[in-house]
Tab-separated table of C-alpha atoms and ligand atoms in Angstrom:
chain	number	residue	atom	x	y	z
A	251	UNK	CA	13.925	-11.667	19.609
A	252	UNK	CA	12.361	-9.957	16.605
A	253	UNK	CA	13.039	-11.729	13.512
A	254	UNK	CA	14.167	-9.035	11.157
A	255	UNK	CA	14.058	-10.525	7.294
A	256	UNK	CA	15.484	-6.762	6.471
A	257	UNK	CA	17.594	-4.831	7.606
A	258	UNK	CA	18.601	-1.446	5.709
A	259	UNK	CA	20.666	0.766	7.043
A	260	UNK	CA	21.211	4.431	6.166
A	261	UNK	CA	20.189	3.908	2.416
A	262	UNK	CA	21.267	6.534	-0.090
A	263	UNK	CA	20.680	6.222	-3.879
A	264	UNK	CA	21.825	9.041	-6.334
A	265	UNK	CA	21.221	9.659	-9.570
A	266	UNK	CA	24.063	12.093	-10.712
A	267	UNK	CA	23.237	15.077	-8.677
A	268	UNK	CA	19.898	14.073	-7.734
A	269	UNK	CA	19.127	12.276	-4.243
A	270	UNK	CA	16.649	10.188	-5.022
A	271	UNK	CA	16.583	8.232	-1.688
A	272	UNK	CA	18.045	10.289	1.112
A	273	UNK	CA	19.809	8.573	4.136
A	274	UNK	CA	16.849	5.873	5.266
A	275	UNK	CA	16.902	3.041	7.396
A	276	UNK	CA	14.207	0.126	8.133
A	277	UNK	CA	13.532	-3.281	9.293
A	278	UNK	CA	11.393	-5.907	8.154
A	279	UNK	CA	9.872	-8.635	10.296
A	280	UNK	CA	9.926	-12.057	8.732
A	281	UNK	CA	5.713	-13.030	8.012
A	282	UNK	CA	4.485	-9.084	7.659
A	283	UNK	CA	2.969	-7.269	4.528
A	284	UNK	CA	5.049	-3.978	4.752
A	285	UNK	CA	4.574	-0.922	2.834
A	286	UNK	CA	5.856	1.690	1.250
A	287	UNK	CA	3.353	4.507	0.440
A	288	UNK	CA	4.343	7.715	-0.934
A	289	UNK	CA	3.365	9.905	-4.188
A	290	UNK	CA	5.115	9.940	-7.584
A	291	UNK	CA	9.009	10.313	-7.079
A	292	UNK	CA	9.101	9.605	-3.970
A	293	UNK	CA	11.572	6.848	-4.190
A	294	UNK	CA	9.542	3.788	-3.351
A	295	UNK	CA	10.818	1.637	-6.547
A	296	UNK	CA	14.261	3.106	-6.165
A	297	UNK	CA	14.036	1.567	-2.657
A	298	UNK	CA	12.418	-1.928	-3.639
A	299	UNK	CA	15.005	-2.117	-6.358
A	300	UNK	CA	17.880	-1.763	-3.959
A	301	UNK	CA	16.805	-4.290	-2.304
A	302	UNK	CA	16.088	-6.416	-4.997
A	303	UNK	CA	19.481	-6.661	-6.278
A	304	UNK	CA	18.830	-4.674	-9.915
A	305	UNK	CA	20.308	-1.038	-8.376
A	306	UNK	CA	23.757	-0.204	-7.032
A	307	UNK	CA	23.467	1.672	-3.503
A	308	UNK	CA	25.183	4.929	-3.139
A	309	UNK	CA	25.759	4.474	0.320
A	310	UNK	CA	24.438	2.532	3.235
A	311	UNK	CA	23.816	-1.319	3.642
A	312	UNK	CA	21.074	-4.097	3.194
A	313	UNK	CA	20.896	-7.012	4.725
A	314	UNK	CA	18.261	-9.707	3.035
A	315	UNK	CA	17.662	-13.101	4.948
A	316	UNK	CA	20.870	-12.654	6.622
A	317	UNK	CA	22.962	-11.803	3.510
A	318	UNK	CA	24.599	-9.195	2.696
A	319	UNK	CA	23.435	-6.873	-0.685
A	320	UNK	CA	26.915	-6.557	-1.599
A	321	UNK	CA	27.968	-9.892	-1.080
A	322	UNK	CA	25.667	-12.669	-1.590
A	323	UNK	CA	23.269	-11.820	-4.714
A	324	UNK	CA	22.621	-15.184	-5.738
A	325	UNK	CA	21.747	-16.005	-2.429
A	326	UNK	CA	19.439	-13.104	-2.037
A	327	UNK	CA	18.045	-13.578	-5.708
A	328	UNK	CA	17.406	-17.092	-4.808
A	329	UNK	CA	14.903	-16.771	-2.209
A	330	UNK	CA	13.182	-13.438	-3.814
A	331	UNK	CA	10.045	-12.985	-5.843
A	332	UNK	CA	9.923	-9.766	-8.037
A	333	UNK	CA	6.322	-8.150	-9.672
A	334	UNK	CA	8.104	-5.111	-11.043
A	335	UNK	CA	6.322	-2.002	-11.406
A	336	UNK	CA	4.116	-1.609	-14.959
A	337	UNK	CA	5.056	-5.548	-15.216
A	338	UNK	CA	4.187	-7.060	-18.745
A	339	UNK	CA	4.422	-10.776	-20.057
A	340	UNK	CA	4.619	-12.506	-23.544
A	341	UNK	CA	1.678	-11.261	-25.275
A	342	UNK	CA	1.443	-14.127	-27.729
A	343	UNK	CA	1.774	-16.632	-25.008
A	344	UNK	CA	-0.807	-18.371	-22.461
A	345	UNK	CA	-1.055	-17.719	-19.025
A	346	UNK	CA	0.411	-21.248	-18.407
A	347	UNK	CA	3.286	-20.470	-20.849
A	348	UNK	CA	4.277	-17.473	-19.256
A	349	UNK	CA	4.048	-18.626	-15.175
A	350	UNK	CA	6.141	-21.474	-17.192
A	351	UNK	CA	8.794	-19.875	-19.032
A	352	UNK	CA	9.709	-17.813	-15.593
A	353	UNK	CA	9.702	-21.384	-13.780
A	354	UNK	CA	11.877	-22.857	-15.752
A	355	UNK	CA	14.130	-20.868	-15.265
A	356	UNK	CA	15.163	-22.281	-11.959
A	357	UNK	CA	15.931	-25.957	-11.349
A	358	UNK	CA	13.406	-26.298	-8.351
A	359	UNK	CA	10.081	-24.129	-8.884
A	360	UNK	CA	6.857	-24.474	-8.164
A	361	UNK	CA	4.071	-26.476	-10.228
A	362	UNK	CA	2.690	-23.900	-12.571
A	363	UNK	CA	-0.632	-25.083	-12.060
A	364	UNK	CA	-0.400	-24.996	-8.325
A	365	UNK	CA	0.580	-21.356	-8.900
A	366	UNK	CA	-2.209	-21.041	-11.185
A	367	UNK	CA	-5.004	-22.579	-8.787
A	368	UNK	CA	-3.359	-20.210	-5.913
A	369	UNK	CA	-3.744	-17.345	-8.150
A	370	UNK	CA	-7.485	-18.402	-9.232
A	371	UNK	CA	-6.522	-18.192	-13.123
A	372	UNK	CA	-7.636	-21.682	-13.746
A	373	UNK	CA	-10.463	-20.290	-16.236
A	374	UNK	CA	-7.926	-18.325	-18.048
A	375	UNK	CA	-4.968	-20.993	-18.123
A	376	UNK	CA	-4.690	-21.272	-21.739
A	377	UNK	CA	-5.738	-17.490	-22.500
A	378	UNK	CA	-3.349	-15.355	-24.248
A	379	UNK	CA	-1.723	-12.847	-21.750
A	380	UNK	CA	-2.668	-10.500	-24.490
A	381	UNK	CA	-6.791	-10.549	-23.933
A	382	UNK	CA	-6.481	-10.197	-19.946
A	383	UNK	CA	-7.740	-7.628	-18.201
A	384	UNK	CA	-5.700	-5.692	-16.382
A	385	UNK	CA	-5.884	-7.233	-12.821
A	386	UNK	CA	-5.711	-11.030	-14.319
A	387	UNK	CA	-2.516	-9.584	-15.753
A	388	UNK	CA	-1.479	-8.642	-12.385
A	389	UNK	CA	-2.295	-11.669	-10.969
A	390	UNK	CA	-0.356	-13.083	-13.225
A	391	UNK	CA	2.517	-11.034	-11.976
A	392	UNK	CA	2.171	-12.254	-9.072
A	393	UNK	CA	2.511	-15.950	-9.500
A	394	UNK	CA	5.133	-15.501	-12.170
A	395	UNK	CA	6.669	-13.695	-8.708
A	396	UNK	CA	6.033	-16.819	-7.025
A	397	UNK	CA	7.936	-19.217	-9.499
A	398	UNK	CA	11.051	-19.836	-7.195
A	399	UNK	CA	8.843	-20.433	-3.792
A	400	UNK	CA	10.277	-17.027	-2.371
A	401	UNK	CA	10.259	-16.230	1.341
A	402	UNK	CA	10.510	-12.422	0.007
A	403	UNK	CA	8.153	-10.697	-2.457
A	404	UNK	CA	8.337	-7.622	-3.465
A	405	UNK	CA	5.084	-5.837	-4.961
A	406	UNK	CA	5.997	-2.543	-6.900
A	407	UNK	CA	2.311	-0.909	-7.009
A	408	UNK	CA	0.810	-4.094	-7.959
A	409	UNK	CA	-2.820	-2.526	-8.448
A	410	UNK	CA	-2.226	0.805	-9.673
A	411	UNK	CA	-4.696	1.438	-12.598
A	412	UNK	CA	-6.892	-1.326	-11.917
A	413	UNK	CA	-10.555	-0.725	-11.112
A	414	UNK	CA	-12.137	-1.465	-7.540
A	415	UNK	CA	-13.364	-5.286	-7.865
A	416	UNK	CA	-9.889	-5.970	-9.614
A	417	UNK	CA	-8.063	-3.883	-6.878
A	418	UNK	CA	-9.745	-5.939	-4.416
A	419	UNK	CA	-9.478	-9.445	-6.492
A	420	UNK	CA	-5.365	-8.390	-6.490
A	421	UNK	CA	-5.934	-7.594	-2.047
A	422	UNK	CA	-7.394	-10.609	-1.379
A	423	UNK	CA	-4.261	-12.427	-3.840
A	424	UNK	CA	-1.991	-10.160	-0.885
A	425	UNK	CA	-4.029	-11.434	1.958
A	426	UNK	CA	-3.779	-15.626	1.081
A	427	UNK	CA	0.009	-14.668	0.192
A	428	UNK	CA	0.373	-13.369	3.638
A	429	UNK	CA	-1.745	-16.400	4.931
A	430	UNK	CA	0.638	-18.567	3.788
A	431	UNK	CA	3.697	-17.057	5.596
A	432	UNK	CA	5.416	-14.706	2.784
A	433	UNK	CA	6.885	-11.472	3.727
A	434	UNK	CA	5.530	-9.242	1.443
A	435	UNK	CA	6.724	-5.796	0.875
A	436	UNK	CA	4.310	-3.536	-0.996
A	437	UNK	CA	4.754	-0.225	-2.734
A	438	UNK	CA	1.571	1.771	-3.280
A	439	UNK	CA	0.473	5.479	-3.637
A	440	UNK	CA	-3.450	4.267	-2.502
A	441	UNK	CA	-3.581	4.963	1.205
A	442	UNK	CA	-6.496	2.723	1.423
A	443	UNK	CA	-4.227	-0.348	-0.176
A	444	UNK	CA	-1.854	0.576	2.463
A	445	UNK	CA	-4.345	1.218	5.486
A	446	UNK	CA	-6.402	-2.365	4.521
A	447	UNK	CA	-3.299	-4.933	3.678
A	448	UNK	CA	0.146	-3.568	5.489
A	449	UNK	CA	1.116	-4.412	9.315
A	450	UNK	CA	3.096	-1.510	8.876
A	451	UNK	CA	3.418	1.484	6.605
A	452	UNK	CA	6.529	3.431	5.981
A	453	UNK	CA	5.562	7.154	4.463
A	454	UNK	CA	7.975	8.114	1.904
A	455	UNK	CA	8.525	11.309	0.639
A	456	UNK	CA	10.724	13.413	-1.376
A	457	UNK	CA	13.294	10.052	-0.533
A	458	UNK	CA	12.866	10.325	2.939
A	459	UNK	CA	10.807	8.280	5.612
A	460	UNK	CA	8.518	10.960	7.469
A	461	UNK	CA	6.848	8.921	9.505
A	462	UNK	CA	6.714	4.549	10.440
A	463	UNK	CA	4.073	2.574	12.209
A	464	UNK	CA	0.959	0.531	11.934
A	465	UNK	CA	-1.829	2.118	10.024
A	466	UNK	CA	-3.376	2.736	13.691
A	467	UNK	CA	-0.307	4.052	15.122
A	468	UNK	CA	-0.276	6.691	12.398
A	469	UNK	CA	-3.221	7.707	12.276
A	470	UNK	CA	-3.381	8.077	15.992
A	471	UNK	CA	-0.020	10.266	16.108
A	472	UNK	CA	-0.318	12.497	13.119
A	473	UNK	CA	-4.194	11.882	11.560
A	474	UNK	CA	-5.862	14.501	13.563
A	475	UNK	CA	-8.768	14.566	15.350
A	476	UNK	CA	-12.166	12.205	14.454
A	477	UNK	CA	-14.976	14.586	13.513
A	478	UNK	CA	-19.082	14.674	13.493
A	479	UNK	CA	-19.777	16.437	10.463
A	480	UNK	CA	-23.391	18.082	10.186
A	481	UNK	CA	-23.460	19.123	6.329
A	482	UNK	CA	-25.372	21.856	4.469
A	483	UNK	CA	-27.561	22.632	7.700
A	484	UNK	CA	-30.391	25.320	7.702
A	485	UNK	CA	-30.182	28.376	9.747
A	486	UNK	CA	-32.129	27.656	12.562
A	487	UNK	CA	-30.105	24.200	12.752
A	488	UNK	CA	-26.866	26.218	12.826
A	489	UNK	CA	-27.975	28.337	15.859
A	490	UNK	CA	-29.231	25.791	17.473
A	491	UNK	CA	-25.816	23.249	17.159
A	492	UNK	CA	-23.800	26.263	17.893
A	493	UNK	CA	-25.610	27.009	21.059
A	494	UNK	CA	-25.945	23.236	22.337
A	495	UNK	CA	-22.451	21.754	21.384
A	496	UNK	CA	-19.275	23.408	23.038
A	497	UNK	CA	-16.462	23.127	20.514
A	498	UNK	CA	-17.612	23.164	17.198
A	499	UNK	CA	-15.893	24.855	13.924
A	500	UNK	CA	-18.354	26.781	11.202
A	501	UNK	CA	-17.907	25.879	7.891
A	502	UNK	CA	-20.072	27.630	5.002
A	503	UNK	CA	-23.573	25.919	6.361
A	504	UNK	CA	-21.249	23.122	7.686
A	505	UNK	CA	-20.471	22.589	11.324
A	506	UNK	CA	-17.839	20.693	12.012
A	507	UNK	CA	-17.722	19.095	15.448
A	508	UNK	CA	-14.389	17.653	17.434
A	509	UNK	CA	-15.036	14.587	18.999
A	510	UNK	CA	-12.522	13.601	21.336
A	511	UNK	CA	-13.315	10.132	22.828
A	512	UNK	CA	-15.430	11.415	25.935
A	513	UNK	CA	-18.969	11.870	25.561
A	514	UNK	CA	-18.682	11.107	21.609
A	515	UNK	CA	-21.839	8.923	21.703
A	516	UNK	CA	-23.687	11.664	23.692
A	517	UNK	CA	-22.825	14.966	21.560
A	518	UNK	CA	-23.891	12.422	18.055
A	519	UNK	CA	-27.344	11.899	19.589
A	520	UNK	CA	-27.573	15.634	20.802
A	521	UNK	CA	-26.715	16.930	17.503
A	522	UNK	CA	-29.057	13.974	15.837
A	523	UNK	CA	-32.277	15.555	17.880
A	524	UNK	CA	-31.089	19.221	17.128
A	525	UNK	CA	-31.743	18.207	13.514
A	526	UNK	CA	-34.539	16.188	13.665
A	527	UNK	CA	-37.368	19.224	14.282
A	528	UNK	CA	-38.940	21.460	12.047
A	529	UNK	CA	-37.055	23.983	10.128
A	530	UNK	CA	-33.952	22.746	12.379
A	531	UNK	CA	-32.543	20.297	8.723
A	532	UNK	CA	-29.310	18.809	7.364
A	533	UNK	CA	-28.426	17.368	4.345
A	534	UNK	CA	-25.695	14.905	5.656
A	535	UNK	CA	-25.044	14.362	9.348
A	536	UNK	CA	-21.759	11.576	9.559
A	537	UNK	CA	-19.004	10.753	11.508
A	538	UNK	CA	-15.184	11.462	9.608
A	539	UNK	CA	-12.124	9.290	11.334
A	540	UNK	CA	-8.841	9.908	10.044
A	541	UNK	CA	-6.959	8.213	7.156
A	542	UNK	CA	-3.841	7.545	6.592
A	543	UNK	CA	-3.965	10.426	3.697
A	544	UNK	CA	-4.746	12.976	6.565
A	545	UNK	CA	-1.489	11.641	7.560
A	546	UNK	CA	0.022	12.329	4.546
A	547	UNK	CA	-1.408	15.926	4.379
A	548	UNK	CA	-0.661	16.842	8.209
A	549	UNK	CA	2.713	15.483	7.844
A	550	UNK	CA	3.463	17.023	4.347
A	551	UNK	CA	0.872	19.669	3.473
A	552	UNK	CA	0.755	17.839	0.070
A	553	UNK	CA	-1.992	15.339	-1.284
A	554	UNK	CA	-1.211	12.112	-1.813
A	555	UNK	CA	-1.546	11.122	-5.462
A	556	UNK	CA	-4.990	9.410	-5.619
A	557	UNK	CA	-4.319	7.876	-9.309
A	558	UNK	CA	-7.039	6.061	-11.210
A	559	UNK	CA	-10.062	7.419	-8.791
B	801	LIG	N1	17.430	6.017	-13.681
B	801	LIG	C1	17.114	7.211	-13.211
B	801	LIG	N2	17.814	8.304	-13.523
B	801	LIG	C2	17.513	9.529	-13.038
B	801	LIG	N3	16.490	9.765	-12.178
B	801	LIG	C3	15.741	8.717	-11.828
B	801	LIG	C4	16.001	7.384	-12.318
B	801	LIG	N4	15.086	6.546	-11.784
B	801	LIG	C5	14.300	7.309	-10.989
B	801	LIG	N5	14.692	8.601	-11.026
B	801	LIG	C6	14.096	9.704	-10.249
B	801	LIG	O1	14.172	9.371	-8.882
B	801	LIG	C7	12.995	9.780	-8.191
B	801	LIG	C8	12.390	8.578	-7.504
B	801	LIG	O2	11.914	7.698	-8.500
B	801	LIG	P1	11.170	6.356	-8.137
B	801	LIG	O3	10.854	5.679	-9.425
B	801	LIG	O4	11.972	5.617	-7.154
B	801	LIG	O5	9.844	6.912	-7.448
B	801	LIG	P2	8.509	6.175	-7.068
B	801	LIG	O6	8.195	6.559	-5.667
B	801	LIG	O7	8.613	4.740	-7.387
B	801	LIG	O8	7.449	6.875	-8.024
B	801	LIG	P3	6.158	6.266	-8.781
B	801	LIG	O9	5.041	6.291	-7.772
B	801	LIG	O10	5.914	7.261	-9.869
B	801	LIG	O11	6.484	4.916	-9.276
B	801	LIG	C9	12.102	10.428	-9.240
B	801	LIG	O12	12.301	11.812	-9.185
B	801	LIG	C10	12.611	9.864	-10.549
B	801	LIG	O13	12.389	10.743	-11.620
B	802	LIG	MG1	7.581	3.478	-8.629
């Protein structure tokens, strides 16, 4: 039987007039990273926060570990980590002091320095929060999130802003969570955060679910086709594609070739010697698969946000 840790049910959330999450319903398996990717407004922290306990629902039901939303908040609080979104600590205080003012909070928590070790901060232990960087911050977030030993966390866009080797400092931080058996539920607006650390992804937009799966699954439904790309070829490499390769879409000096699966391997290596003689040149022959933010596009016909890139 699947062992649901989740289990929200036809989820509304209004704000006055405004329907900011619109009639959804999810599941989420106890041990998986599961995320909710969507652009600005879509309703992804009016979700988490549902679930976390801090907003009323409108309509619908949640079930966390068992208990109900409505019911059993202690409970649910209990057994919950939190890094809200745009998260901030004590300025003036270390990043021991912090991780410990959070833990004591509860009568059983975690040893801060375990947390610390776990979150590889040991260098900056007794470093104001104040002169972090922005991703030490975060992973501070993160094991202040920790404090209680939750079997829940939820990560409201824990890496938005950062820059790559933090982004990918705060990933790996996801990953060893993960490793060690957490359900982690992630909002993010980065499709690549969402393709490279979520078993499955849950497209939001406009407060509605569009589409559900595993990255692969996604991409395989609604990313399109994979495609050879031949860019900024010459003229007599244009002719020559165009007459050798069956289906094949014209771009500028682009051509754009489908490849379908069958024969991929073959029409690469064709095109590859097409461009390899004389005046037959390219500038950029490479293959394109599909993303998760073709997804996004085919799905929407909007953009996802791509913030900080
Ligand atoms: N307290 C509030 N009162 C009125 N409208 C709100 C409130 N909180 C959020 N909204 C609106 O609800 C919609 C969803 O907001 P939400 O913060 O859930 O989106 P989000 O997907 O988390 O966006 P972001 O990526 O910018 O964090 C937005 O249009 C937002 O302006
Ligand atoms: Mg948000």
């Amino acid at each position: 039987m699947v062992n649901n840790v989740i289990e929200a049910k036809s989820l509304v959330k209004n704000y006055g007039d405004f329907t900011a999450v619109n009639n959804i319903s999810f599941n989420v398996k106890k041990g998986e990273v599961f995320a909710f990717l969507g652009p600005n407004g879509a309703g992804k922290t009016t979700t988490v926060e549902m679930m976390e306990c801090l907003k009323s629902l409108t309509a619908g039901s949640i079930k966390i570990l068992g208990n109900d939303i409505k019911n059993d908040e202690i409970e649910i609080k209990r057994r919950i980590g939190v890094l809200p979104q745009d998260f901030g600590a004590f300025q003036l205080l270390t990043v021991y002091q912090n991780i410990d003012y959070f833990a004591q909070m509860y009568p059983k928590h975690v040893e801060v320095d375990d947390l610390i070790k776990m979150l590889g901060l040991k260098d900056k232990r007794d470093i104001l929060f104040g002169y972090l960087s922005g991703g030490l911050k975060q992973r501070v977030g993160i094991a202040i999130s920790l404090v209680n030993d939750p079997e829940i966390v939820f990560l409201d866009e824990p890496t938005t802003g950062l820059d790559p080797k933090a982004r990918r400092d705060v990933w790996a931080a996801i990953k060893d969570l993960k490793a060690r058996g957490k359900t982690i539920i992630l909002t993010t607006h980065y499709m690549e955060e969402a393709q490279n650390l979520a078993d499955r992804v849950c497209i939001l937009h406009n407060g509605r679910i569009i589409a559900e799966g595993t990255p692969e699954d996604l991409i395989g439904r609604y990313g399109g086709d994979k495609m050879l790309i031949i860019r900024k070829c010459s003229e007599t490499a244009k002719n020559e594609l165009i007459n050798t390769i069956q289906e094949y879409a014209i771009d500028g000096d682009n051509v754009l070739v489908k490849l379908s699966g069958e024969n991929d391997m073959k029409i690469i290596s064709k095109a590859a010697s097409i461009i390899d003689t004389g005046k037959s040149t390219c500038e950029e022959l490479y293959v394109k698969k599909a993303t998760l933010e073709d997804v996004f596009l085919n799905l929407t016909g909007d953009k996802l946000i791509e913030g900080g890139k």
